[in-house]
Amino acid sequence: MTTDTTVDRWFSGERLPRARARLIAFPHAGGAASAYQRWSTWAGPDLELRAVQYPGRAGRFTEPAHTRCEPLAHDIAARLQTFMDLPLVLFGHSMGALVAFEVAVELELTYGIRPAHLIVSGAPAPSVPSRTTSMRSDVPDETLVAAMRALGGSKEEVLADPELLPLILPVMRADLAIGESYRPRALTRIGAPVTVMSGVDDASATAADIRGWQEYTTGEFQQLSFPGDHFYLHAEHARQVFGRVCDLVGQYAADGTRQSDGRWSEHTQ
């Protein structure tokens, strides 16, 4: 059985005694659990938000980063077994969307567990080829840094620091390799409903690109868009985005009732 210490290394946050649903958030390529720090401060006591901490970053620098999606998803799904006391919603942004989907597949096929909902954000369907040739694991450092700067989501002071780049670029390359090598299992569809979200100005994940996720579920499907680019969920309308996520999670309260009074988050206050 997985120990609490091992589980804590993989997930931020803590158990909330009043929680009636649990949201597992998967960071983007190069990102860490801290990407969802603001969401954690906005969440109300009925929602337990646990962000995934991938190996190779933050408090796990000494561990090798994964370069393939399936082994990473396998490790995460195994540790989610301790979290099944509440309805479980998975949210993944960009590369994190692929990992979240593969975790949902692993939970259903290996453990017979169907997540309550899968929310994928800022990511084309797995069947859609990447539109960029510069944001790849095998390009020179200067090309990769320029692509990261253009996409956004990275602090300029970090990208301009020659002492920090040797720490962050290997992690980014490993994460990009996950997306480049990922091929979903043949004809795999999950039973959980799927919601796809994106920024209207995100050229890397257009409305047509993300619509293809409909082919990966036998459950309900919906598509939502918000103002902004690839990192719309952390930008000007971040609270609006998180509020919509909370609305989706609120459908799966442990007592079977839907929350509409704002208790899932403080975004209405």
CSV table of N, CA, C and O in Angstrom, one decimal, residues 216-269:
chain,number,residue,atom,x,y,z
A,216,TYR,N,-13.0,10.8,-27.6
A,216,TYR,CA,-12.3,10.1,-26.6
A,216,TYR,C,-13.1,9.8,-25.3
A,216,TYR,O,-12.6,9.4,-24.3
A,217,THR,N,-14.4,10.0,-25.5
A,217,THR,CA,-15.3,9.7,-24.4
A,217,THR,C,-16.6,9.2,-24.9
A,217,THR,O,-17.1,9.5,-26.0
A,218,THR,N,-17.2,8.3,-24.1
A,218,THR,CA,-18.6,7.8,-24.4
A,218,THR,C,-19.6,8.6,-23.6
A,218,THR,O,-20.8,8.3,-23.7
A,219,GLY,N,-19.1,9.5,-22.7
A,219,GLY,CA,-20.0,10.3,-21.9
A,219,GLY,C,-20.3,11.6,-22.5
A,219,GLY,O,-20.1,11.8,-23.7
A,220,GLU,N,-20.9,12.5,-21.7
A,220,GLU,CA,-21.3,13.8,-22.2
A,220,GLU,C,-20.0,14.6,-22.6
A,220,GLU,O,-19.0,14.4,-22.0
A,221,PHE,N,-20.2,15.5,-23.5
A,221,PHE,CA,-19.1,16.4,-24.0
A,221,PHE,C,-19.6,17.8,-24.1
A,221,PHE,O,-20.6,18.1,-24.6
A,222,GLN,N,-18.7,18.7,-23.6
A,222,GLN,CA,-19.0,20.1,-23.9
A,222,GLN,C,-17.7,20.9,-24.1
A,222,GLN,O,-16.6,20.5,-23.6
A,223,GLN,N,-17.8,22.0,-24.8
A,223,GLN,CA,-16.6,22.8,-25.1
A,223,GLN,C,-16.9,24.3,-24.6
A,223,GLN,O,-17.9,24.9,-24.9
A,224,LEU,N,-15.9,24.8,-23.9
A,224,LEU,CA,-16.0,26.2,-23.3
A,224,LEU,C,-14.8,27.0,-23.7
A,224,LEU,O,-13.7,26.5,-23.8
A,225,SER,N,-15.0,28.3,-24.0
A,225,SER,CA,-13.9,29.2,-24.4
A,225,SER,C,-14.0,30.4,-23.5
A,225,SER,O,-15.0,30.8,-23.0
A,226,PHE,N,-12.8,31.0,-23.3
A,226,PHE,CA,-12.6,32.1,-22.4
A,226,PHE,C,-11.7,33.1,-23.1
A,226,PHE,O,-10.9,32.8,-24.0
A,227,PRO,N,-11.8,34.4,-22.7
A,227,PRO,CA,-10.9,35.4,-23.3
A,227,PRO,C,-9.4,35.1,-22.9
A,227,PRO,O,-9.2,34.6,-21.8
A,228,GLY,N,-8.5,35.3,-23.8
A,228,GLY,CA,-7.1,35.1,-23.5
A,228,GLY,C,-6.4,34.1,-24.4
A,228,GLY,O,-7.0,33.6,-25.4
A,229,ASP,N,-5.1,33.9,-24.2
A,229,ASP,CA,-4.3,33.0,-25.0
A,229,ASP,C,-4.1,31.7,-24.3
A,229,ASP,O,-4.9,31.2,-23.6
A,230,HIS,N,-2.9,31.1,-24.5
A,230,HIS,CA,-2.7,29.7,-24.0
A,230,HIS,C,-2.8,29.6,-22.5
A,230,HIS,O,-3.3,28.6,-22.0
A,231,PHE,N,-2.4,30.7,-21.8
A,231,PHE,CA,-2.4,30.6,-20.4
A,231,PHE,C,-3.6,31.5,-19.8
A,231,PHE,O,-3.4,32.2,-18.8
A,232,TYR,N,-4.7,31.4,-20.5
A,232,TYR,CA,-5.9,32.2,-20.1
A,232,TYR,C,-6.3,31.9,-18.7
A,232,TYR,O,-6.9,32.8,-18.0
A,233,LEU,N,-6.1,30.7,-18.2
A,233,LEU,CA,-6.6,30.3,-16.9
A,233,LEU,C,-5.8,30.9,-15.8
A,233,LEU,O,-6.2,30.8,-14.6
A,234,HIS,N,-4.6,31.5,-16.1
A,234,HIS,CA,-3.9,32.2,-15.0
A,234,HIS,C,-3.8,33.7,-15.3
A,234,HIS,O,-3.0,34.4,-14.6
A,235,ALA,N,-4.6,34.2,-16.2
A,235,ALA,CA,-4.5,35.6,-16.6
A,235,ALA,C,-5.6,36.4,-16.0
A,235,ALA,O,-6.2,36.1,-15.0
A,236,GLU,N,-6.0,37.4,-16.8
A,236,GLU,CA,-7.0,38.4,-16.3
A,236,GLU,C,-8.3,37.8,-15.8
A,236,GLU,O,-8.9,38.2,-14.9
A,237,HIS,N,-8.7,36.8,-16.5
A,237,HIS,CA,-10.0,36.1,-16.2
A,237,HIS,C,-9.9,34.8,-15.4
A,237,HIS,O,-10.8,34.0,-15.5
A,238,ALA,N,-8.8,34.7,-14.6
A,238,ALA,CA,-8.5,33.5,-13.9
A,238,ALA,C,-9.7,33.1,-13.0
A,238,ALA,O,-10.0,32.0,-12.8
A,239,ARG,N,-10.2,34.1,-12.3
A,239,ARG,CA,-11.3,33.8,-11.3
A,239,ARG,C,-12.6,33.3,-12.0
A,239,ARG,O,-13.3,32.4,-11.6
A,240,GLN,N,-12.8,33.9,-13.2
A,240,GLN,CA,-14.0,33.4,-14.0
A,240,GLN,C,-13.8,32.0,-14.4
A,240,GLN,O,-14.7,31.1,-14.3
A,241,VAL,N,-12.5,31.6,-14.8
A,241,VAL,CA,-12.2,30.3,-15.2
A,241,VAL,C,-12.4,29.3,-14.1
A,241,VAL,O,-13.0,28.3,-14.2
A,242,PHE,N,-11.8,29.7,-12.9
A,242,PHE,CA,-11.9,28.8,-11.8
A,242,PHE,C,-13.3,28.7,-11.3
A,242,PHE,O,-13.8,27.6,-10.9
A,243,GLY,N,-14.1,29.7,-11.4
A,243,GLY,CA,-15.5,29.6,-11.1
A,243,GLY,C,-16.3,28.6,-11.9
A,243,GLY,O,-17.1,27.9,-11.4
A,244,ARG,N,-15.9,28.6,-13.2
A,244,ARG,CA,-16.6,27.6,-14.1
A,244,ARG,C,-16.2,26.2,-13.8
A,244,ARG,O,-17.0,25.3,-13.8
A,245,VAL,N,-14.9,26.0,-13.4
A,245,VAL,CA,-14.4,24.7,-13.0
A,245,VAL,C,-15.2,24.3,-11.7
A,245,VAL,O,-15.6,23.1,-11.6
A,246,CYS,N,-15.3,25.2,-10.8
A,246,CYS,CA,-16.1,24.9,-9.6
A,246,CYS,C,-17.5,24.5,-9.9
A,246,CYS,O,-18.1,23.6,-9.2
A,247,ASP,N,-18.1,25.2,-10.8
A,247,ASP,CA,-19.5,24.8,-11.2
A,247,ASP,C,-19.5,23.4,-11.7
A,247,ASP,O,-20.5,22.6,-11.4
A,248,LEU,N,-18.5,22.9,-12.5
A,248,LEU,CA,-18.5,21.6,-13.0
A,248,LEU,C,-18.3,20.6,-11.8
A,248,LEU,O,-19.0,19.6,-11.7
A,249,VAL,N,-17.3,20.9,-10.9
A,249,VAL,CA,-17.1,20.0,-9.8
A,249,VAL,C,-18.3,20.0,-8.9
A,249,VAL,O,-18.6,18.9,-8.3
A,250,GLY,N,-19.0,21.1,-8.8
A,250,GLY,CA,-20.2,21.1,-7.9
A,250,GLY,C,-21.3,20.2,-8.2
A,250,GLY,O,-22.2,19.9,-7.4
A,251,GLN,N,-21.3,19.6,-9.4
A,251,GLN,CA,-22.3,18.7,-9.8
A,251,GLN,C,-22.1,17.3,-9.1
A,251,GLN,O,-23.0,16.5,-9.1
A,252,TYR,N,-20.9,17.1,-8.5
A,252,TYR,CA,-20.6,15.8,-7.9
A,252,TYR,C,-20.4,15.8,-6.4
A,252,TYR,O,-19.5,15.1,-5.9
A,253,ALA,N,-21.1,16.7,-5.7
A,253,ALA,CA,-21.0,16.7,-4.3
A,253,ALA,C,-21.2,15.3,-3.7
A,253,ALA,O,-22.1,14.6,-4.2
A,254,ALA,N,-20.5,15.0,-2.6
A,254,ALA,CA,-20.6,13.6,-2.1
A,254,ALA,C,-22.0,13.3,-1.6
A,254,ALA,O,-22.3,12.1,-1.6
A,255,ASP,N,-22.8,14.2,-1.3
A,255,ASP,CA,-24.2,13.9,-0.9
A,255,ASP,C,-25.2,13.9,-2.0
A,255,ASP,O,-26.4,13.8,-1.9
A,256,GLY,N,-24.6,14.1,-3.3
A,256,GLY,CA,-25.5,14.0,-4.5
A,256,GLY,C,-26.2,15.3,-4.8
A,256,GLY,O,-26.9,15.3,-5.8
A,257,THR,N,-25.9,16.4,-4.1
A,257,THR,CA,-26.5,17.6,-4.4
A,257,THR,C,-25.6,18.6,-5.1
A,257,THR,O,-24.4,18.5,-4.9
A,258,ARG,N,-26.1,19.4,-5.9
A,258,ARG,CA,-25.3,20.4,-6.6
A,258,ARG,C,-25.2,21.7,-5.9
A,258,ARG,O,-26.2,22.2,-5.4
A,259,GLN,N,-24.0,22.2,-5.7
A,259,GLN,CA,-23.9,23.5,-5.0
A,259,GLN,C,-24.0,24.6,-6.0
A,259,GLN,O,-23.4,24.6,-7.1
A,260,SER,N,-24.8,25.6,-5.7
A,260,SER,CA,-24.9,26.8,-6.5
A,260,SER,C,-24.9,28.1,-5.7
A,260,SER,O,-25.2,29.2,-6.2
A,261,ASP,N,-24.4,28.0,-4.4
A,261,ASP,CA,-24.4,29.1,-3.5
A,261,ASP,C,-23.0,29.7,-3.4
A,261,ASP,O,-22.8,30.5,-2.5
A,262,GLY,N,-22.0,29.3,-4.2
A,262,GLY,CA,-20.7,29.9,-4.1
A,262,GLY,C,-19.8,29.2,-3.1
A,262,GLY,O,-18.7,29.6,-2.9
A,263,ARG,N,-20.3,28.2,-2.4
A,263,ARG,CA,-19.4,27.6,-1.3
A,263,ARG,C,-18.3,26.8,-1.9
A,263,ARG,O,-17.3,26.5,-1.2
A,264,TRP,N,-18.3,26.5,-3.2
A,264,TRP,CA,-17.2,25.7,-3.8
A,264,TRP,C,-16.0,26.6,-3.9
A,264,TRP,O,-14.9,26.1,-4.0
A,265,SER,N,-16.2,27.9,-4.1
A,265,SER,CA,-15.0,28.8,-4.2
A,265,SER,C,-15.5,30.2,-3.7
A,265,SER,O,-16.7,30.4,-3.4
A,266,GLU,N,-14.5,31.1,-3.6
A,266,GLU,CA,-14.8,32.4,-3.2
A,266,GLU,C,-14.9,33.4,-4.4
A,266,GLU,O,-14.8,34.6,-4.2
A,267,HIS,N,-15.1,32.8,-5.6
A,267,HIS,CA,-15.0,33.6,-6.8
A,267,HIS,C,-16.2,34.6,-6.9
A,267,HIS,O,-16.1,35.5,-7.6
A,268,THR,N,-17.3,34.3,-6.2
A,268,THR,CA,-18.4,35.1,-6.3
A,268,THR,C,-18.4,36.3,-5.3
A,268,THR,O,-19.3,37.1,-5.2
A,269,GLN,N,-17.4,36.3,-4.4
A,269,GLN,CA,-17.4,37.3,-3.3
A,269,GLN,C,-16.5,38.4,-3.6
A,269,GLN,O,-15.6,38.3,-4.4
